[in-house]
Amino acid sequence: MRDRGSTRRTRPAAVLALLAAGAAVLAGGGPVGAAPAAAGAVRLEQQERQQQGTADNCDVNKSVPPSTDDGPAVRAIKAKRSLVIGVDQNSYRWGARNPNTGQIEGFDIDLARAIGTAVMGDPDKVVLKPVATADRIDAIKKGRVDLVVRTMTINCKRMEDVAFSKPYFNISQRVLVPKASPAKNVDDAIKDKAVCAADGSTALNVVKDKKTAGKVVTVENQLDCLVLMQLGKVDATMTDNGLAAGQAAQDQTVRIVDGEAQPEVIGVAMLKDSTDLTARVNQVLADYYARGDWARSYDHWLKPYMLNEADRYWPGSR
């Protein structure tokens, strides 16, 4: 199994040192753009509602049936003798680079390796390539990766651009704040505050839709919110509950406030026309869960930090 270094900006040494020490967690800031003139604002809001209505007319749990057959997409990947999977390298317990070994590890990484090995038949032909949150769809569409396994929420808008596997994890959006914060719930933590979220993330959309934050700060990777919060530059961070739990475990000076927003599911993303690859991934997911590998990975990486037992998080349990 090979790790390929990120082609985007390099993580500063100081931040890596914080990770190695187990420090970190959330925050945000950055002024929201000024509102347009009244008439223009009304037209824009109407257009957005129309677009959202179209985008929301889908089933996020729907995907192609599982299959072990090699179609054109799988054959093309095998012909180039490597399967490149986009992953995270900055999310504790999901996909993070171990400072002692230099290897990327976590719940999503276990799944990525299982998918890669099943498709290629050889773990040495699987390449793990770090991609930024905002770069996930572009990386797929421009052929820089074949798959993305990176806590990627399935939603109708994204389904217009890429194909998704069946969901493999139930999530919701949560908010982290410093332990000294008086905030008791999500609304308290966000109202009139500087709130951080990763560019291209569902969390960013949720914060903007609430329209109560004093400032919204966007960053390339969600861990950057943690650094900003440590520096006192933001008051809160919104991210999904899995990442929030990992950050709270990573930095004992932050906490998750009560309440959650927008229940969602995450899945594996790939090109829209790679139907046979989607079917293969769905077969791997079914086998991965049936063998107990999903539960073992959950117990190892996430159970000590999540708020409920595993059956809350496997989509098939709903």
GROMACS .gro file of C-alpha atoms in nm:
model
  318
    1MET     CA    1   0.000   0.000   0.000
    2ARG     CA    2   0.151   0.330  -0.108
    3ASP     CA    3   0.085   0.678   0.026
    4ARG     CA    4   0.123   0.962  -0.219
    5GLY     CA    5   0.198   1.303  -0.069
    6SER     CA    6  -0.050   1.583  -0.118
    7THR     CA    7  -0.006   1.793  -0.430
    8ARG     CA    8  -0.151   2.091  -0.245
    9ARG     CA    9   0.009   2.300   0.026
   10THR     CA   10   0.235   2.133   0.282
   11ARG     CA   11   0.127   2.128   0.645
   12PRO     CA   12   0.349   2.363   0.849
   13ALA     CA   13   0.588   2.193   1.092
   14ALA     CA   14   0.433   2.377   1.385
   15VAL     CA   15   0.094   2.226   1.311
   16LEU     CA   16   0.240   1.879   1.276
   17ALA     CA   17   0.402   1.927   1.613
   18LEU     CA   18   0.063   2.012   1.760
   19LEU     CA   19  -0.080   1.695   1.612
   20ALA     CA   20   0.202   1.484   1.748
   21ALA     CA   21   0.143   1.631   2.091
   22GLY     CA   22  -0.227   1.547   2.062
   23ALA     CA   23  -0.332   1.911   2.065
   24ALA     CA   24  -0.606   2.071   1.856
   25VAL     CA   25  -0.961   2.175   1.784
   26LEU     CA   26  -1.187   2.404   1.601
   27ALA     CA   27  -1.277   2.761   1.529
   28GLY     CA   28  -1.358   3.007   1.254
   29GLY     CA   29  -1.391   3.361   1.129
   30GLY     CA   30  -1.418   3.569   0.816
   31PRO     CA   31  -1.683   3.816   0.712
   32VAL     CA   32  -1.975   3.694   0.514
   33GLY     CA   33  -2.013   3.882   0.186
   34ALA     CA   34  -2.238   4.186   0.196
   35ALA     CA   35  -2.601   4.128   0.100
   36PRO     CA   36  -2.714   4.250  -0.244
   37ALA     CA   37  -2.969   4.524  -0.288
   38ALA     CA   38  -3.321   4.430  -0.177
   39ALA     CA   39  -3.471   4.349  -0.519
   40GLY     CA   40  -3.162   4.158  -0.629
   41ALA     CA   41  -3.158   3.968  -0.301
   42VAL     CA   42  -3.517   3.856  -0.348
   43ARG     CA   43  -3.448   3.733  -0.703
   44LEU     CA   44  -3.132   3.556  -0.588
   45GLU     CA   45  -3.314   3.387  -0.301
   46GLN     CA   46  -3.591   3.272  -0.536
   47GLN     CA   47  -3.334   3.128  -0.778
   48GLU     CA   48  -3.153   2.950  -0.496
   49ARG     CA   49  -3.478   2.798  -0.370
   50GLN     CA   50  -3.564   2.675  -0.720
   51GLN     CA   51  -3.216   2.525  -0.766
   52GLN     CA   52  -3.227   2.365  -0.423
   53GLY     CA   53  -3.568   2.217  -0.492
   54THR     CA   54  -3.433   2.051  -0.805
   55ALA     CA   55  -3.114   1.939  -0.631
   56ASP     CA   56  -3.305   1.791  -0.336
   57ASN     CA   57  -3.522   1.567  -0.556
   58CYS     CA   58  -3.308   1.255  -0.513
   59ASP     CA   59  -3.253   0.952  -0.291
   60VAL     CA   60  -2.914   0.969  -0.120
   61ASN     CA   61  -2.939   0.602  -0.025
   62LYS     CA   62  -2.982   0.486  -0.385
   63SER     CA   63  -2.692   0.338  -0.580
   64VAL     CA   64  -2.631   0.063  -0.837
   65PRO     CA   65  -2.666  -0.301  -0.724
   66PRO     CA   66  -2.349  -0.471  -0.595
   67SER     CA   67  -2.151  -0.679  -0.844
   68THR     CA   68  -1.816  -0.856  -0.874
   69ASP     CA   69  -1.803  -0.818  -1.254
   70ASP     CA   70  -1.522  -0.622  -1.419
   71GLY     CA   71  -1.666  -0.363  -1.655
   72PRO     CA   72  -1.484  -0.103  -1.861
   73ALA     CA   73  -1.401   0.129  -1.568
   74VAL     CA   74  -1.249  -0.148  -1.357
   75ARG     CA   75  -1.061  -0.292  -1.656
   76ALA     CA   76  -0.915   0.054  -1.734
   77ILE     CA   77  -0.794   0.092  -1.375
   78LYS     CA   78  -0.636  -0.253  -1.380
   79ALA     CA   79  -0.467  -0.172  -1.712
   80LYS     CA   80  -0.286   0.124  -1.557
   81ARG     CA   81  -0.184  -0.106  -1.269
   82SER     CA   82  -0.282   0.129  -0.988
   83LEU     CA   83  -0.599   0.241  -0.814
   84VAL     CA   84  -0.563   0.594  -0.674
   85ILE     CA   85  -0.789   0.670  -0.378
   86GLY     CA   86  -0.835   1.024  -0.247
   87VAL     CA   87  -0.820   1.033   0.133
   88ASP     CA   88  -0.775   1.270   0.426
   89GLN     CA   89  -0.447   1.297   0.616
   90ASN     CA   90  -0.555   1.549   0.879
   91SER     CA   91  -0.863   1.403   1.051
   92TYR     CA   92  -0.780   1.220   1.372
   93ARG     CA   93  -0.922   0.865   1.380
   94TRP     CA   94  -1.064   0.893   1.025
   95GLY     CA   95  -0.764   0.966   0.806
   96ALA     CA   96  -0.452   1.109   0.968
   97ARG     CA   97  -0.080   1.069   0.919
   98ASN     CA   98   0.080   0.893   1.215
   99PRO     CA   99   0.380   1.110   1.315
  100ASN     CA  100   0.571   0.803   1.437
  101THR     CA  101   0.531   0.585   1.127
  102GLY     CA  102   0.454   0.842   0.857
  103GLN     CA  103   0.161   0.625   0.743
  104ILE     CA  104  -0.198   0.744   0.697
  105GLU     CA  105  -0.439   0.558   0.923
  106GLY     CA  106  -0.799   0.566   1.046
  107PHE     CA  107  -1.151   0.438   0.986
  108ASP     CA  108  -1.175   0.569   0.630
  109ILE     CA  109  -0.826   0.442   0.555
  110ASP     CA  110  -0.919   0.087   0.661
  111LEU     CA  111  -1.213   0.102   0.421
  112ALA     CA  112  -1.006   0.253   0.138
  113ARG     CA  113  -0.750  -0.026   0.169
  114ALA     CA  114  -1.023  -0.292   0.173
  115ILE     CA  115  -1.180  -0.148  -0.144
  116GLY     CA  116  -0.846  -0.109  -0.319
  117THR     CA  117  -0.728  -0.459  -0.236
  118ALA     CA  118  -1.059  -0.615  -0.342
  119VAL     CA  119  -1.061  -0.434  -0.677
  120MET     CA  120  -0.691  -0.472  -0.763
  121GLY     CA  121  -0.620  -0.804  -0.590
  122ASP     CA  122  -0.290  -0.660  -0.465
  123PRO     CA  123  -0.249  -0.396  -0.190
  124ASP     CA  124   0.074  -0.276  -0.353
  125LYS     CA  125  -0.129  -0.151  -0.650
  126VAL     CA  126  -0.333   0.082  -0.430
  127VAL     CA  127  -0.221   0.445  -0.391
  128LEU     CA  128  -0.359   0.665  -0.111
  129LYS     CA  129  -0.350   1.027  -0.223
  130PRO     CA  130  -0.437   1.309   0.020
  131VAL     CA  131  -0.694   1.555  -0.117
  132ALA     CA  132  -0.836   1.870   0.041
  133THR     CA  133  -1.205   1.890   0.134
  134ALA     CA  134  -1.281   2.142  -0.138
  135ASP     CA  135  -1.084   1.945  -0.400
  136ARG     CA  136  -1.267   1.613  -0.372
  137ILE     CA  137  -1.504   1.647  -0.668
  138ASP     CA  138  -1.247   1.815  -0.892
  139ALA     CA  139  -0.994   1.542  -0.814
  140ILE     CA  140  -1.244   1.282  -0.939
  141LYS     CA  141  -1.366   1.470  -1.245
  142LYS     CA  142  -1.015   1.560  -1.359
  143GLY     CA  143  -0.883   1.206  -1.314
  144ARG     CA  144  -0.637   1.275  -1.032
  145VAL     CA  145  -0.804   1.002  -0.827
  146ASP     CA  146  -1.027   0.706  -0.911
  147LEU     CA  147  -1.222   0.711  -0.583
  148VAL     CA  148  -1.263   0.934  -0.280
  149VAL     CA  149  -1.301   0.780   0.065
  150ARG     CA  150  -1.297   1.091   0.282
  151THR     CA  151  -1.602   1.145   0.508
  152MET     CA  152  -1.786   1.273   0.201
  153THR     CA  153  -2.152   1.353   0.256
  154ILE     CA  154  -2.388   1.226  -0.012
  155ASN     CA  155  -2.624   1.500  -0.123
  156CYS     CA  156  -2.831   1.574  -0.430
  157LYS     CA  157  -2.610   1.854  -0.555
  158ARG     CA  158  -2.297   1.637  -0.543
  159MET     CA  159  -2.484   1.353  -0.710
  160GLU     CA  160  -2.513   1.577  -1.017
  161ASP     CA  161  -2.132   1.575  -1.044
  162VAL     CA  162  -2.017   1.233  -0.922
  163ALA     CA  163  -2.150   0.886  -0.848
  164PHE     CA  164  -2.173   0.753  -0.494
  165SER     CA  165  -2.168   0.409  -0.340
  166LYS     CA  166  -2.432   0.300  -0.095
  167PRO     CA  167  -2.384   0.493   0.232
  168TYR     CA  168  -2.140   0.346   0.485
  169PHE     CA  169  -2.189   0.583   0.780
  170ASN     CA  170  -2.467   0.793   0.934
  171ILE     CA  171  -2.358   1.138   1.047
  172SER     CA  172  -2.497   1.475   1.153
  173GLN     CA  173  -2.345   1.820   1.188
  174ARG     CA  174  -2.213   1.921   1.530
  175VAL     CA  175  -2.040   2.227   1.675
  176LEU     CA  176  -1.722   2.239   1.879
  177VAL     CA  177  -1.625   2.524   2.109
  178PRO     CA  178  -1.349   2.587   2.365
  179LYS     CA  179  -1.441   2.440   2.703
  180ALA     CA  180  -1.448   2.792   2.846
  181SER     CA  181  -1.729   2.891   2.609
  182PRO     CA  182  -2.067   2.948   2.778
  183ALA     CA  183  -2.253   2.805   2.474
  184LYS     CA  184  -2.501   2.532   2.568
  185ASN     CA  185  -2.629   2.432   2.224
  186VAL     CA  186  -2.575   2.477   1.851
  187ASP     CA  187  -2.766   2.805   1.830
  188ASP     CA  188  -2.576   2.953   2.126
  189ALA     CA  189  -2.244   2.852   1.974
  190ILE     CA  190  -2.316   3.009   1.636
  191LYS     CA  191  -2.522   3.323   1.694
  192ASP     CA  192  -2.315   3.637   1.637
  193LYS     CA  193  -1.994   3.430   1.661
  194ALA     CA  194  -1.701   3.368   1.430
  195VAL     CA  195  -1.766   3.016   1.300
  196CYS     CA  196  -1.523   2.805   1.099
  197ALA     CA  197  -1.597   2.534   0.842
  198ALA     CA  198  -1.406   2.370   0.559
  199ASP     CA  199  -1.457   2.502   0.208
  200GLY     CA  200  -1.669   2.264   0.002
  201SER     CA  201  -1.810   2.092   0.311
  202THR     CA  202  -2.171   2.031   0.409
  203ALA     CA  203  -2.090   2.204   0.739
  204LEU     CA  204  -2.023   2.528   0.554
  205ASN     CA  205  -2.363   2.513   0.385
  206VAL     CA  206  -2.534   2.448   0.718
  207VAL     CA  207  -2.365   2.747   0.883
  208LYS     CA  208  -2.453   2.976   0.595
  209ASP     CA  209  -2.813   2.851   0.582
  210LYS     CA  210  -2.863   2.935   0.950
  211LYS     CA  211  -2.770   3.299   0.875
  212THR     CA  212  -2.698   3.377   1.242
  213ALA     CA  213  -2.317   3.367   1.253
  214GLY     CA  214  -2.137   3.698   1.296
  215LYS     CA  215  -1.858   3.580   1.065
  216VAL     CA  216  -1.807   3.264   0.862
  217VAL     CA  217  -1.446   3.158   0.810
  218THR     CA  218  -1.362   2.902   0.543
  219VAL     CA  219  -1.046   2.691   0.535
  220GLU     CA  220  -0.903   2.431   0.299
  221ASN     CA  221  -0.913   2.141   0.548
  222GLN     CA  222  -1.129   2.107   0.856
  223LEU     CA  223  -0.822   2.065   1.081
  224ASP     CA  224  -0.729   2.424   0.998
  225CYS     CA  225  -1.040   2.527   1.194
  226LEU     CA  226  -0.896   2.354   1.496
  227VAL     CA  227  -0.575   2.554   1.465
  228LEU     CA  228  -0.769   2.879   1.428
  229MET     CA  229  -0.969   2.799   1.739
  230GLN     CA  230  -0.650   2.726   1.930
  231LEU     CA  231  -0.520   3.066   1.824
  232GLY     CA  232  -0.840   3.238   1.937
  233LYS     CA  233  -0.926   3.354   1.586
  234VAL     CA  234  -1.266   3.179   1.577
  235ASP     CA  235  -1.527   3.098   1.842
  236ALA     CA  236  -1.664   2.770   1.709
  237THR     CA  237  -1.626   2.506   1.441
  238MET     CA  238  -1.900   2.318   1.261
  239THR     CA  239  -1.817   1.976   1.121
  240ASP     CA  240  -1.976   1.633   1.114
  241ASN     CA  241  -2.010   1.437   1.437
  242GLY     CA  242  -1.741   1.185   1.350
  243LEU     CA  243  -1.478   1.450   1.285
  244ALA     CA  244  -1.599   1.652   1.583
  245ALA     CA  245  -1.556   1.351   1.812
  246GLY     CA  246  -1.205   1.292   1.679
  247GLN     CA  247  -1.107   1.653   1.739
  248ALA     CA  248  -1.252   1.657   2.090
  249ALA     CA  249  -1.051   1.342   2.165
  250GLN     CA  250  -0.742   1.503   2.015
  251ASP     CA  251  -0.767   1.824   2.217
  252GLN     CA  252  -0.901   1.810   2.571
  253THR     CA  253  -0.956   2.189   2.578
  254VAL     CA  254  -1.256   2.173   2.343
  255ARG     CA  255  -1.600   2.018   2.370
  256ILE     CA  256  -1.903   1.937   2.153
  257VAL     CA  257  -2.212   2.137   2.241
  258ASP     CA  258  -2.555   1.977   2.277
  259GLY     CA  259  -2.769   1.938   1.969
  260GLU     CA  260  -2.709   1.843   1.610
  261ALA     CA  261  -2.811   1.961   1.266
  262GLN     CA  262  -2.904   1.794   0.940
  263PRO     CA  263  -2.874   1.412   0.965
  264GLU     CA  264  -2.678   1.281   0.665
  265VAL     CA  265  -2.495   0.982   0.522
  266ILE     CA  266  -2.146   0.950   0.377
  267GLY     CA  267  -2.030   0.734   0.090
  268VAL     CA  268  -1.751   0.659  -0.157
  269ALA     CA  269  -1.742   0.892  -0.458
  270MET     CA  270  -1.626   0.822  -0.817
  271LEU     CA  271  -1.695   0.925  -1.178
  272LYS     CA  272  -2.063   0.925  -1.277
  273ASP     CA  273  -2.009   0.695  -1.576
  274SER     CA  274  -1.807   0.437  -1.378
  275THR     CA  275  -2.114   0.223  -1.314
  276ASP     CA  276  -1.923  -0.104  -1.289
  277LEU     CA  277  -1.674   0.049  -1.043
  278THR     CA  278  -1.962   0.175  -0.829
  279ALA     CA  279  -2.110  -0.176  -0.833
  280ARG     CA  280  -1.775  -0.325  -0.727
  281VAL     CA  281  -1.744  -0.076  -0.441
  282ASN     CA  282  -2.096  -0.159  -0.326
  283GLN     CA  283  -2.006  -0.529  -0.324
  284VAL     CA  284  -1.697  -0.456  -0.115
  285LEU     CA  285  -1.904  -0.252   0.131
  286ALA     CA  286  -2.156  -0.536   0.168
  287ASP     CA  287  -1.879  -0.791   0.223
  288TYR     CA  288  -1.684  -0.557   0.453
  289TYR     CA  289  -1.985  -0.521   0.683
  290ALA     CA  290  -2.090  -0.888   0.663
  291ARG     CA  291  -1.740  -1.007   0.763
  292GLY     CA  292  -1.745  -0.782   1.068
  293ASP     CA  293  -1.460  -0.566   0.935
  294TRP     CA  294  -1.668  -0.248   0.954
  295ALA     CA  295  -1.751  -0.314   1.321
  296ARG     CA  296  -1.390  -0.401   1.405
  297SER     CA  297  -1.265  -0.082   1.244
  298TYR     CA  298  -1.534   0.120   1.421
  299ASP     CA  299  -1.443  -0.033   1.757
  300HIS     CA  300  -1.073   0.036   1.704
  301TRP     CA  301  -1.087   0.391   1.571
  302LEU     CA  302  -1.417   0.550   1.670
  303LYS     CA  303  -1.606   0.374   1.949
  304PRO     CA  304  -1.423   0.542   2.240
  305TYR     CA  305  -1.505   0.887   2.098
  306MET     CA  306  -1.853   0.859   1.949
  307LEU     CA  307  -2.166   0.926   2.150
  308ASN     CA  308  -2.355   0.606   2.066
  309GLU     CA  309  -2.295   0.244   1.974
  310ALA     CA  310  -2.208   0.123   1.625
  311ASP     CA  311  -2.563   0.034   1.520
  312ARG     CA  312  -2.649   0.405   1.522
  313TYR     CA  313  -2.391   0.471   1.254
  314TRP     CA  314  -2.425   0.184   1.006
  315PRO     CA  315  -2.688   0.304   0.752
  316GLY     CA  316  -2.842  -0.042   0.721
  317SER     CA  317  -2.949  -0.022   1.086
  318ARG     CA  318  -3.199   0.262   1.033
   0.00000   0.00000   0.00000
